[in-house]
mmCIF file of C-alpha atoms and ligand atoms in Angstrom:
data_model
loop_
_atom_site.group_PDB
_atom_site.id
_atom_site.type_symbol
_atom_site.label_atom_id
_atom_site.label_comp_id
_atom_site.label_asym_id
_atom_site.label_seq_id
_atom_site.Cartn_x
_atom_site.Cartn_y
_atom_site.Cartn_z
ATOM 1 C CA MET F 30 -2.780 -2.732 -30.613
ATOM 2 C CA PRO F 31 -2.650 1.012 -30.022
ATOM 3 C CA PRO F 32 -3.974 2.280 -26.578
ATOM 4 C CA PHE F 33 -7.235 3.636 -27.624
ATOM 5 C CA ASP F 34 -8.174 0.287 -28.730
ATOM 6 C CA VAL F 35 -7.858 -1.407 -24.871
ATOM 7 C CA PRO F 36 -10.190 -4.409 -25.052
ATOM 8 C CA GLU F 37 -13.107 -4.378 -23.074
ATOM 9 C CA GLY F 38 -12.666 -5.707 -19.763
ATOM 10 C CA ASP F 39 -9.096 -5.184 -19.387
ATOM 11 C CA PRO F 40 -8.037 -4.034 -15.864
ATOM 12 C CA PHE F 41 -6.482 -0.838 -16.480
ATOM 13 C CA GLY F 42 -8.824 0.433 -19.074
ATOM 14 C CA PRO F 43 -10.870 4.160 -18.946
ATOM 15 C CA HIS F 44 -12.369 2.950 -15.749
ATOM 16 C CA ASN F 45 -9.613 3.105 -13.961
ATOM 17 C CA LEU F 46 -6.682 5.671 -14.881
ATOM 18 C CA PRO F 47 -4.152 5.207 -11.962
ATOM 19 C CA TYR F 48 -1.362 7.883 -11.509
ATOM 20 C CA GLY F 49 2.293 7.484 -11.843
ATOM 21 C CA VAL F 50 5.454 9.021 -12.545
ATOM 22 C CA PHE F 51 7.794 8.220 -15.862
ATOM 23 C CA SER F 52 10.370 8.847 -18.079
ATOM 24 C CA PRO F 53 10.459 8.280 -21.594
ATOM 25 C CA PRO F 54 12.401 6.165 -23.174
ATOM 26 C CA GLY F 55 15.679 7.517 -23.671
ATOM 27 C CA SER F 56 15.195 10.396 -20.997
ATOM 28 C CA SER F 57 15.534 11.219 -17.415
ATOM 29 C CA GLU F 58 13.193 13.712 -17.061
ATOM 30 C CA ARG F 59 10.127 12.837 -15.204
ATOM 31 C CA THR F 60 6.805 13.630 -15.640
ATOM 32 C CA VAL F 61 3.198 12.432 -14.680
ATOM 33 C CA GLY F 62 1.971 9.461 -16.529
ATOM 34 C CA VAL F 63 -2.036 7.611 -16.812
ATOM 35 C CA ARG F 64 -2.040 3.899 -17.192
ATOM 36 C CA LEU F 65 -4.254 2.983 -19.932
ATOM 37 C CA GLY F 66 -3.785 -1.089 -20.790
ATOM 38 C CA ASP F 67 -0.534 -1.816 -21.291
ATOM 39 C CA HIS F 68 0.659 2.213 -22.424
ATOM 40 C CA VAL F 69 1.112 5.032 -20.407
ATOM 41 C CA LEU F 70 -0.099 8.617 -21.319
ATOM 42 C CA ASP F 71 1.930 11.626 -21.040
ATOM 43 C CA ALA F 72 -0.692 13.392 -19.482
ATOM 44 C CA GLY F 73 1.209 16.778 -19.221
ATOM 45 C CA ALA F 74 1.954 16.755 -22.596
ATOM 46 C CA ALA F 75 -1.752 16.022 -23.342
ATOM 47 C CA ALA F 76 -2.698 18.675 -21.131
ATOM 48 C CA HIS F 77 -1.082 20.948 -23.545
ATOM 49 C CA ALA F 78 -1.579 19.481 -26.707
ATOM 50 C CA LEU F 79 -5.787 19.919 -26.018
ATOM 51 C CA GLY F 80 -5.376 23.620 -24.402
ATOM 52 C CA SER F 81 -6.433 22.266 -20.860
ATOM 53 C CA PRO F 82 -6.369 24.113 -17.710
ATOM 54 C CA TYR F 83 -4.584 21.219 -15.903
ATOM 55 C CA ALA F 84 -1.730 20.868 -17.166
ATOM 56 C CA SER F 85 0.288 23.087 -14.129
ATOM 57 C CA LEU F 86 -0.788 20.088 -12.162
ATOM 58 C CA LEU F 87 -0.033 17.759 -14.676
ATOM 59 C CA ALA F 88 3.421 18.517 -16.004
ATOM 60 C CA ARG F 89 4.925 18.271 -13.158
ATOM 61 C CA GLN F 90 7.890 15.664 -11.656
ATOM 62 C CA THR F 91 6.149 14.454 -9.034
ATOM 63 C CA LEU F 92 2.196 14.196 -8.141
ATOM 64 C CA ASN F 93 2.022 16.611 -5.507
ATOM 65 C CA PRO F 94 0.812 19.271 -7.152
ATOM 66 C CA LEU F 95 -2.332 17.223 -7.957
ATOM 67 C CA LEU F 96 -2.261 15.605 -4.260
ATOM 68 C CA ALA F 97 -2.761 19.339 -3.188
ATOM 69 C CA ALA F 98 -5.033 20.455 -5.345
ATOM 70 C CA GLY F 99 -7.874 18.528 -3.546
ATOM 71 C CA ARG F 100 -10.914 17.006 -4.204
ATOM 72 C CA THR F 101 -12.657 18.957 -6.826
ATOM 73 C CA ALA F 102 -9.583 19.085 -8.903
ATOM 74 C CA TRP F 103 -8.954 15.186 -8.526
ATOM 75 C CA SER F 104 -12.956 14.365 -10.053
ATOM 76 C CA ASP F 105 -12.644 17.314 -12.769
ATOM 77 C CA VAL F 106 -8.919 16.245 -13.787
ATOM 78 C CA ARG F 107 -10.258 12.325 -13.868
ATOM 79 C CA ARG F 108 -13.012 13.407 -15.784
ATOM 80 C CA ALA F 109 -11.157 15.151 -18.218
ATOM 81 C CA LEU F 110 -8.162 12.385 -18.556
ATOM 82 C CA THR F 111 -11.286 10.275 -19.474
ATOM 83 C CA ALA F 112 -12.476 12.183 -22.312
ATOM 84 C CA TRP F 113 -8.774 12.338 -23.547
ATOM 85 C CA VAL F 114 -8.372 8.669 -23.830
ATOM 86 C CA THR F 115 -11.994 7.669 -24.799
ATOM 87 C CA VAL F 116 -13.739 10.532 -26.996
ATOM 88 C CA PRO F 117 -13.023 9.795 -30.484
ATOM 89 C CA ALA F 118 -12.210 13.250 -31.607
ATOM 90 C CA HIS F 119 -9.001 13.295 -29.143
ATOM 91 C CA ARG F 120 -7.743 10.419 -30.699
ATOM 92 C CA GLU F 121 -5.305 11.712 -33.396
ATOM 93 C CA THR F 122 -4.030 14.653 -30.960
ATOM 94 C CA VAL F 123 -3.495 12.374 -27.946
ATOM 95 C CA GLU F 124 -2.429 9.068 -28.832
ATOM 96 C CA PRO F 125 1.133 10.026 -29.737
ATOM 97 C CA LEU F 126 1.484 10.992 -26.480
ATOM 98 C CA PHE F 127 1.574 7.139 -25.272
ATOM 99 C CA HIS F 128 4.675 4.937 -24.656
ATOM 100 C CA PRO F 129 4.340 1.458 -24.189
ATOM 101 C CA LEU F 130 4.738 0.713 -20.515
ATOM 102 C CA SER F 131 7.528 -1.415 -21.079
ATOM 103 C CA GLU F 132 9.504 1.079 -22.850
ATOM 104 C CA VAL F 133 9.638 3.777 -19.665
ATOM 105 C CA THR F 134 11.223 4.137 -16.346
ATOM 106 C CA LEU F 135 8.816 4.372 -13.178
ATOM 107 C CA HIS F 136 9.954 6.521 -10.203
ATOM 108 C CA LEU F 137 8.769 6.756 -6.821
ATOM 109 C CA PRO F 138 4.930 8.903 -7.721
ATOM 110 C CA PHE F 139 5.040 11.499 -5.412
ATOM 111 C CA GLU F 140 7.509 12.426 -2.473
ATOM 112 C CA VAL F 141 6.479 11.106 0.741
ATOM 113 C CA ALA F 142 6.000 13.410 3.633
ATOM 114 C CA ASP F 143 5.215 11.384 6.963
ATOM 115 C CA TYR F 144 5.374 7.736 6.952
ATOM 116 C CA VAL F 145 2.818 5.509 9.481
ATOM 117 C CA ASP F 146 2.284 1.963 9.221
ATOM 118 C CA PHE F 147 -0.562 0.258 11.329
ATOM 119 C CA TYR F 148 -2.148 -3.249 12.563
ATOM 120 C CA ALA F 149 -5.495 -3.268 11.546
ATOM 121 C CA SER F 150 -6.049 -6.683 10.319
ATOM 122 C CA GLU F 151 -7.740 -9.014 13.443
ATOM 123 C CA ASN F 152 -6.543 -12.413 11.822
ATOM 124 C CA HIS F 153 -2.698 -10.845 11.902
ATOM 125 C CA ALA F 154 -2.996 -9.141 15.364
ATOM 126 C CA ARG F 155 -4.272 -12.582 16.456
ATOM 127 C CA ASN F 156 -1.705 -14.592 15.093
ATOM 128 C CA VAL F 157 0.803 -12.422 16.326
ATOM 129 C CA GLY F 158 -0.264 -12.986 19.597
ATOM 130 C CA ARG F 159 -0.701 -16.834 19.993
ATOM 131 C CA MET F 160 2.775 -17.066 18.434
ATOM 132 C CA PHE F 161 4.390 -14.501 20.876
ATOM 133 C CA ARG F 162 2.354 -14.558 23.799
ATOM 134 C CA PRO F 163 1.099 -18.235 23.990
ATOM 135 C CA ASP F 164 0.195 -17.863 27.892
ATOM 136 C CA ALA F 165 -1.677 -14.386 27.804
ATOM 137 C CA ALA F 166 -5.534 -15.241 28.056
ATOM 138 C CA ASP F 167 -6.687 -13.141 25.058
ATOM 139 C CA SER F 168 -4.259 -12.998 21.603
ATOM 140 C CA LEU F 169 -5.597 -9.674 21.279
ATOM 141 C CA THR F 170 -3.845 -6.407 23.460
ATOM 142 C CA PRO F 171 -6.189 -4.708 25.814
ATOM 143 C CA ASN F 172 -6.395 -1.506 23.341
ATOM 144 C CA TRP F 173 -6.565 -3.317 20.149
ATOM 145 C CA LYS F 174 -10.300 -3.331 19.441
ATOM 146 C CA HIS F 175 -10.268 0.615 21.038
ATOM 147 C CA LEU F 176 -8.013 2.173 18.857
ATOM 148 C CA PRO F 177 -5.981 1.457 15.194
ATOM 149 C CA ILE F 178 -2.980 0.842 16.699
ATOM 150 C CA GLY F 179 0.892 2.053 14.563
ATOM 151 C CA TYR F 180 3.952 3.748 14.707
ATOM 152 C CA HIS F 181 5.500 5.823 12.548
ATOM 153 C CA GLY F 182 8.336 4.755 9.962
ATOM 154 C CA ARG F 183 10.407 6.414 8.024
ATOM 155 C CA ALA F 184 9.690 8.608 4.594
ATOM 156 C CA GLY F 185 13.235 8.553 3.202
ATOM 157 C CA THR F 186 13.092 4.985 2.627
ATOM 158 C CA VAL F 187 10.279 3.893 0.945
ATOM 159 C CA VAL F 188 11.146 3.268 -2.482
ATOM 160 C CA VAL F 189 9.339 2.348 -5.678
ATOM 161 C CA SER F 190 8.693 -1.184 -6.822
ATOM 162 C CA GLY F 191 11.584 -2.899 -8.973
ATOM 163 C CA THR F 192 13.937 -1.519 -6.235
ATOM 164 C CA ASP F 193 16.513 -3.856 -5.133
ATOM 165 C CA VAL F 194 16.159 -4.859 -0.917
ATOM 166 C CA VAL F 195 19.091 -4.603 0.542
ATOM 167 C CA ARG F 196 19.581 -7.552 3.749
ATOM 168 C CA PRO F 197 19.728 -4.928 6.405
ATOM 169 C CA SER F 198 22.326 -6.045 9.253
ATOM 170 C CA GLY F 199 21.237 -5.171 12.930
ATOM 171 C CA GLN F 200 21.370 -6.249 16.660
ATOM 172 C CA ARG F 201 19.816 -9.726 17.014
ATOM 173 C CA LYS F 202 19.359 -11.832 20.423
ATOM 174 C CA ALA F 203 17.840 -15.151 21.085
ATOM 175 C CA PRO F 204 16.690 -16.244 24.212
ATOM 176 C CA THR F 205 18.955 -18.725 24.263
ATOM 177 C CA ASP F 206 22.067 -16.222 23.445
ATOM 178 C CA ALA F 207 23.844 -14.587 26.556
ATOM 179 C CA VAL F 208 24.398 -11.653 24.414
ATOM 180 C CA PRO F 209 23.351 -9.733 21.316
ATOM 181 C CA VAL F 210 25.228 -10.246 17.807
ATOM 182 C CA TYR F 211 25.300 -7.698 15.096
ATOM 183 C CA GLY F 212 24.716 -9.120 11.233
ATOM 184 C CA PRO F 213 22.810 -9.589 8.351
ATOM 185 C CA SER F 214 19.478 -10.555 9.642
ATOM 186 C CA VAL F 215 18.504 -14.073 9.254
ATOM 187 C CA ARG F 216 15.050 -13.612 9.625
ATOM 188 C CA LEU F 217 14.117 -11.122 6.510
ATOM 189 C CA ASP F 218 9.998 -11.232 5.734
ATOM 190 C CA ILE F 219 7.314 -9.100 4.025
ATOM 191 C CA GLU F 220 4.153 -7.561 4.974
ATOM 192 C CA ALA F 221 1.409 -7.418 2.742
ATOM 193 C CA GLU F 222 -0.328 -4.055 2.873
ATOM 194 C CA VAL F 223 -2.332 -0.982 1.091
ATOM 195 C CA GLY F 224 -0.703 1.926 1.355
ATOM 196 C CA PHE F 225 -3.138 5.053 1.643
ATOM 197 C CA VAL F 226 -1.845 8.309 0.344
ATOM 198 C CA VAL F 227 -2.738 11.950 1.759
ATOM 199 C CA GLY F 228 -3.260 15.026 -0.872
ATOM 200 C CA VAL F 229 -4.821 17.723 1.071
ATOM 201 C CA PRO F 230 -3.217 18.590 4.150
ATOM 202 C CA SER F 231 -4.930 19.488 7.716
ATOM 203 C CA GLU F 232 -4.143 22.141 10.443
ATOM 204 C CA LEU F 233 -2.443 21.831 13.355
ATOM 205 C CA GLY F 234 -4.563 21.687 16.507
ATOM 206 C CA ARG F 235 -7.832 20.026 14.655
ATOM 207 C CA PRO F 236 -8.373 16.818 14.069
ATOM 208 C CA VAL F 237 -9.855 15.143 10.957
ATOM 209 C CA PRO F 238 -12.860 13.639 11.395
ATOM 210 C CA LEU F 239 -13.961 10.377 9.964
ATOM 211 C CA GLY F 240 -16.726 11.769 7.503
ATOM 212 C CA ASP F 241 -13.768 14.215 5.798
ATOM 213 C CA PHE F 242 -11.585 11.100 4.665
ATOM 214 C CA ARG F 243 -12.373 11.773 1.157
ATOM 215 C CA ASP F 244 -11.547 15.498 0.876
ATOM 216 C CA HIS F 245 -7.993 14.219 2.328
ATOM 217 C CA VAL F 246 -6.908 11.071 1.228
ATOM 218 C CA PHE F 247 -6.460 10.794 -2.835
ATOM 219 C CA GLY F 248 -5.769 7.095 -3.410
ATOM 220 C CA LEU F 249 -4.082 3.505 -2.579
ATOM 221 C CA CYS F 250 -1.032 1.639 -3.556
ATOM 222 C CA LEU F 251 0.145 -1.225 -2.837
ATOM 223 C CA LEU F 252 2.754 -1.049 -0.093
ATOM 224 C CA ASN F 253 5.524 -4.178 1.361
ATOM 225 C CA ASP F 254 6.706 -3.266 4.620
ATOM 226 C CA TRP F 255 10.089 -5.182 4.179
ATOM 227 C CA SER F 256 10.806 -6.843 8.368
ATOM 228 C CA ALA F 257 13.375 -8.099 10.002
ATOM 229 C CA ARG F 258 12.200 -10.036 12.422
ATOM 230 C CA ASP F 259 15.121 -10.639 14.400
ATOM 231 C CA VAL F 260 15.894 -7.262 14.875
ATOM 232 C CA GLN F 261 12.067 -6.327 15.374
ATOM 233 C CA ALA F 262 12.104 -8.993 18.334
ATOM 234 C CA TRP F 263 15.384 -7.743 20.369
ATOM 235 C CA GLU F 264 14.590 -4.349 19.591
ATOM 236 C CA TYR F 265 10.659 -3.447 20.456
ATOM 237 C CA VAL F 266 10.345 -3.423 23.851
ATOM 238 C CA PRO F 267 9.172 -1.000 24.742
ATOM 239 C CA LEU F 268 8.597 1.759 22.229
ATOM 240 C CA GLY F 269 7.756 -0.279 19.270
ATOM 241 C CA PRO F 270 9.624 -1.266 15.728
ATOM 242 C CA PHE F 271 12.659 0.715 14.558
ATOM 243 C CA LEU F 272 15.676 -0.405 12.852
ATOM 244 C CA GLY F 273 13.774 -3.981 11.955
ATOM 245 C CA LYS F 274 11.083 -1.976 9.992
ATOM 246 C CA SER F 275 13.388 1.676 8.566
ATOM 247 C CA PHE F 276 15.670 0.185 6.346
ATOM 248 C CA THR F 277 13.360 -0.411 3.030
ATOM 249 C CA THR F 278 9.452 0.122 2.407
ATOM 250 C CA SER F 279 8.265 -0.392 -1.063
ATOM 251 C CA VAL F 280 5.402 1.067 -2.852
ATOM 252 C CA SER F 281 3.875 0.586 -6.186
ATOM 253 C CA ALA F 282 3.895 2.163 -8.753
ATOM 254 C CA TRP F 283 0.944 3.193 -9.596
ATOM 255 C CA ILE F 284 -1.913 5.085 -7.183
ATOM 256 C CA THR F 285 -5.291 4.156 -7.752
ATOM 257 C CA PRO F 286 -7.927 7.204 -6.962
ATOM 258 C CA LEU F 287 -9.944 6.406 -4.456
ATOM 259 C CA ASP F 288 -12.455 7.975 -7.281
ATOM 260 C CA ALA F 289 -11.945 4.515 -9.117
ATOM 261 C CA LEU F 290 -12.958 2.178 -6.383
ATOM 262 C CA ASP F 291 -16.530 3.400 -5.486
ATOM 263 C CA GLU F 292 -17.825 -0.384 -6.292
ATOM 264 C CA ALA F 293 -14.967 -1.810 -4.086
ATOM 265 C CA ARG F 294 -16.195 -0.442 -0.945
ATOM 266 C CA VAL F 295 -17.480 -2.513 1.783
ATOM 267 C CA ALA F 296 -19.099 -2.703 4.936
ATOM 268 C CA PRO F 297 -15.671 -3.849 7.577
ATOM 269 C CA PRO F 298 -16.159 -6.430 9.615
ATOM 270 C CA GLU F 299 -19.070 -6.345 12.425
ATOM 271 C CA ARG F 300 -17.413 -4.216 15.577
ATOM 272 C CA THR F 301 -17.792 -6.318 18.767
ATOM 273 C CA HIS F 302 -16.502 -3.189 20.895
ATOM 274 C CA GLU F 303 -17.919 0.165 21.221
ATOM 275 C CA LEU F 304 -16.182 2.782 19.867
ATOM 276 C CA LEU F 305 -15.457 6.635 21.009
ATOM 277 C CA PRO F 306 -17.708 8.511 18.836
ATOM 278 C CA TYR F 307 -14.424 9.656 17.030
ATOM 279 C CA LEU F 308 -14.222 6.307 16.002
ATOM 280 C CA ASP F 309 -17.534 4.876 15.406
ATOM 281 C CA ASP F 310 -18.327 4.923 11.681
ATOM 282 C CA ALA F 311 -22.166 3.030 12.756
ATOM 283 C CA ALA F 312 -23.377 5.757 10.199
ATOM 284 C CA GLU F 313 -20.544 6.459 7.899
ATOM 285 C CA GLU F 314 -20.154 5.636 4.030
ATOM 286 C CA PRO F 315 -18.804 1.802 4.179
ATOM 287 C CA GLY F 316 -15.421 2.390 5.183
ATOM 288 C CA GLY F 317 -13.673 -0.736 3.928
ATOM 289 C CA TYR F 318 -11.927 -2.002 0.272
ATOM 290 C CA ASP F 319 -12.556 -5.345 -1.343
ATOM 291 C CA LEU F 320 -9.519 -5.595 -2.293
ATOM 292 C CA ARG F 321 -7.897 -9.065 -4.002
ATOM 293 C CA ILE F 322 -4.348 -9.647 -2.845
ATOM 294 C CA THR F 323 -1.941 -12.445 -4.567
ATOM 295 C CA VAL F 324 2.011 -12.636 -2.891
ATOM 296 C CA THR F 325 4.407 -14.866 -4.632
ATOM 297 C CA VAL F 326 7.594 -15.445 -3.724
ATOM 298 C CA ASN F 327 9.791 -16.386 -6.981
ATOM 299 C CA GLY F 328 6.650 -16.002 -9.377
ATOM 300 C CA HIS F 329 4.664 -18.883 -7.142
ATOM 301 C CA VAL F 330 1.466 -18.215 -5.092
ATOM 302 C CA VAL F 331 2.280 -18.228 -1.704
ATOM 303 C CA SER F 332 -1.317 -16.331 -0.256
ATOM 304 C CA GLU F 333 -3.931 -14.384 -1.201
ATOM 305 C CA PRO F 334 -5.184 -11.556 1.413
ATOM 306 C CA PRO F 335 -8.562 -10.058 1.359
ATOM 307 C CA PHE F 336 -8.235 -6.721 2.372
ATOM 308 C CA SER F 337 -11.981 -6.823 2.822
ATOM 309 C CA THR F 338 -11.404 -8.227 6.337
ATOM 310 C CA MET F 339 -9.370 -5.412 7.975
ATOM 311 C CA TYR F 340 -10.970 -4.674 11.895
ATOM 312 C CA TRP F 341 -9.993 -0.696 11.198
ATOM 313 C CA THR F 342 -10.734 1.345 8.060
ATOM 314 C CA ALA F 343 -8.398 3.826 6.035
ATOM 315 C CA ALA F 344 -11.066 6.262 7.561
ATOM 316 C CA GLN F 345 -10.458 5.454 10.991
ATOM 317 C CA GLN F 346 -6.955 5.330 11.000
ATOM 318 C CA LEU F 347 -6.975 8.525 9.545
ATOM 319 C CA ALA F 348 -9.099 9.984 12.417
ATOM 320 C CA HIS F 349 -7.498 8.214 15.168
ATOM 321 C CA MET F 350 -3.597 9.561 13.736
ATOM 322 C CA THR F 351 -4.960 13.034 13.875
ATOM 323 C CA VAL F 352 -7.383 12.996 17.002
ATOM 324 C CA ASN F 353 -4.569 14.461 18.693
ATOM 325 C CA GLY F 354 -4.391 17.275 16.663
ATOM 326 C CA ALA F 355 -1.351 16.359 14.598
ATOM 327 C CA SER F 356 -1.836 17.756 10.955
ATOM 328 C CA LEU F 357 -1.205 15.856 7.838
ATOM 329 C CA ARG F 358 0.878 17.209 4.934
ATOM 330 C CA THR F 359 0.621 16.118 1.480
ATOM 331 C CA GLY F 360 2.661 13.147 0.359
ATOM 332 C CA ASP F 361 1.777 11.593 4.079
ATOM 333 C CA LEU F 362 1.634 7.819 3.662
ATOM 334 C CA TYR F 363 0.545 5.304 5.919
ATOM 335 C CA GLY F 364 -0.009 1.850 5.755
ATOM 336 C CA SER F 365 -2.791 -0.082 7.011
ATOM 337 C CA GLY F 366 -1.051 -2.517 8.764
ATOM 338 C CA THR F 367 -0.258 -6.890 6.907
ATOM 339 C CA VAL F 368 -3.856 -7.768 5.609
ATOM 340 C CA SER F 369 -4.376 -11.513 7.093
ATOM 341 C CA GLY F 370 -7.209 -13.244 6.087
ATOM 342 C CA PRO F 371 -9.162 -16.225 8.484
ATOM 343 C CA ALA F 372 -7.582 -19.045 6.202
ATOM 344 C CA GLU F 373 -3.652 -19.903 6.131
ATOM 345 C CA ARG F 374 -3.325 -19.287 2.754
ATOM 346 C CA GLU F 375 -4.297 -15.629 3.416
ATOM 347 C CA ARG F 376 -1.804 -14.490 5.773
ATOM 348 C CA GLY F 377 0.168 -11.632 4.445
ATOM 349 C CA SER F 378 3.368 -12.216 6.033
ATOM 350 C CA LEU F 379 5.891 -15.498 6.206
ATOM 351 C CA LEU F 380 6.033 -14.980 10.065
ATOM 352 C CA GLU F 381 2.366 -16.202 10.177
ATOM 353 C CA LEU F 382 2.377 -18.666 7.020
ATOM 354 C CA THR F 383 5.377 -20.633 8.525
ATOM 355 C CA TRP F 384 4.341 -20.152 12.111
ATOM 356 C CA ASN F 385 7.274 -18.224 12.980
ATOM 357 C CA GLY F 386 9.619 -20.656 11.226
ATOM 358 C CA ARG F 387 7.938 -24.001 12.191
ATOM 359 C CA ASP F 388 6.022 -25.060 9.041
ATOM 360 C CA PRO F 389 8.626 -23.652 6.075
ATOM 361 C CA LEU F 390 6.648 -23.477 2.676
ATOM 362 C CA GLU F 391 7.404 -25.952 0.254
ATOM 363 C CA LEU F 392 8.233 -23.935 -3.328
ATOM 364 C CA PRO F 393 9.401 -25.796 -6.463
ATOM 365 C CA ASP F 394 12.972 -24.150 -5.819
ATOM 366 C CA GLY F 395 13.154 -25.061 -2.109
ATOM 367 C CA LYS F 396 11.467 -25.003 1.227
ATOM 368 C CA ARG F 397 11.207 -21.260 2.704
ATOM 369 C CA THR F 398 10.878 -19.797 6.195
ATOM 370 C CA PHE F 399 12.623 -16.180 5.647
ATOM 371 C CA LEU F 400 14.060 -14.913 2.786
ATOM 372 C CA GLU F 401 16.987 -15.944 1.074
ATOM 373 C CA ASP F 402 19.243 -13.797 -0.809
ATOM 374 C CA GLY F 403 17.409 -13.616 -4.662
ATOM 375 C CA ASP F 404 14.161 -14.251 -3.709
ATOM 376 C CA VAL F 405 12.001 -11.956 -5.492
ATOM 377 C CA VAL F 406 8.723 -10.995 -3.874
ATOM 378 C CA THR F 407 5.716 -9.326 -5.423
ATOM 379 C CA LEU F 408 2.383 -8.294 -4.132
ATOM 380 C CA SER F 409 -0.606 -8.151 -6.771
ATOM 381 C CA ALA F 410 -3.912 -7.111 -6.386
ATOM 382 C CA TRP F 411 -7.603 -6.486 -8.294
ATOM 383 C CA ALA F 412 -10.579 -4.802 -6.919
ATOM 384 C CA PRO F 413 -14.345 -4.839 -8.330
ATOM 385 C CA GLY F 414 -14.920 -2.274 -10.577
ATOM 386 C CA PRO F 415 -17.979 -0.865 -13.036
ATOM 387 C CA ASP F 416 -20.259 -3.445 -14.633
ATOM 388 C CA GLY F 417 -18.205 -6.589 -13.409
ATOM 389 C CA VAL F 418 -14.721 -5.344 -14.368
ATOM 390 C CA ARG F 419 -12.127 -5.345 -12.197
ATOM 391 C CA VAL F 420 -10.110 -2.403 -11.508
ATOM 392 C CA GLY F 421 -6.240 -3.301 -11.432
ATOM 393 C CA LEU F 422 -3.851 -2.053 -8.484
ATOM 394 C CA GLY F 423 -0.469 -3.194 -10.508
ATOM 395 C CA GLU F 424 2.148 -5.205 -8.408
ATOM 396 C CA VAL F 425 5.089 -4.229 -5.954
ATOM 397 C CA THR F 426 7.969 -6.102 -6.359
ATOM 398 C CA GLY F 427 11.113 -6.184 -4.762
ATOM 399 C CA ARG F 428 13.952 -8.449 -5.063
ATOM 400 C CA VAL F 429 16.626 -9.092 -2.122
ATOM 401 C CA VAL F 430 20.337 -8.534 -2.824
ATOM 402 C CA PRO F 431 23.045 -9.550 0.417
ATOM 403 C CA THR F 432 24.030 -7.249 2.811
ATOM 404 C CA VAL F 433 26.473 -4.457 1.314
HETATM 405 MN MN1 MN V 501 3.497 -3.292 8.356
#
């Protein structure tokens, strides 16, 4: 079907228009693409063909120039693209610049600057607390309701969907072991998350207030924070996650602009603790997003985590990570933290789904506690869009391959 004739109700219709970076068939050249249905528009070529001033932002090898251009430019480019793919007068010029999605190579869409990962799901944090601190009076740590807990991860190992995940090796020490051992992780896990992509930098020394979130953050993607639980358990005290997380983080190939997700905005869960002014969002526009995530292992659905249940919003996370004066750079990526809903089959990690390996998942191809070599994990998602149409968020997938 020609790209202009994308069926009504397609989650990748003209209401969505996510951005990626691709190489056309038979080429290794990278350029910015925009997805429409099951096609990719060479956005830079379209800008050139139509004499658009946005060619300088779109005929590029990464999304970073567009990310840096700022909110007004983001809106203007999106408006132009919408016209290019919907106005019949453009059809003859634009239609030859589409490629079938199945024939292109998709790349990591932006150069990742800094990478931060949070811990913003109350259900996830309580599950982890119950498992690892069963004797504590509260399953949440005392700080949890006062600040969005996070850590700095490794930007250079963020990879695009489809990249194999090599099973990491590291130190581990079970409570019953006398000394630590080194070897391939035997508790390799996933974390179903949403990643937020920063476009506009901020100045060193100047915190970004809650209300400036949309001036800095361009869009979101799906993110799988692969985690070696055995490595993590032995190394994390007292400075937090390190090698159990830094080996690979996968992101979806498509970045959905926040401008495509206005209908998905929802109020976050009710706040149970009074917040310091820089985090108090009671008077702000709704900061939550209603994103419906599905997690599959080897094609079998194991979980459907609801992003709307996240306690801390992306705006609060941005405000918190800059409140000390730390600056933002174009291409900064921050993960929401594992998304877990209140129900058992809404949990975003195998750690929780199997209760630390106690309750294996029964899959058609066998029982699973943690991941085995050859397993393929895919996160996909959608959000409510205009007139009841879904906004597709694509997918992030990865296959576990044996330690080299
Ligand atoms: Mn994580």
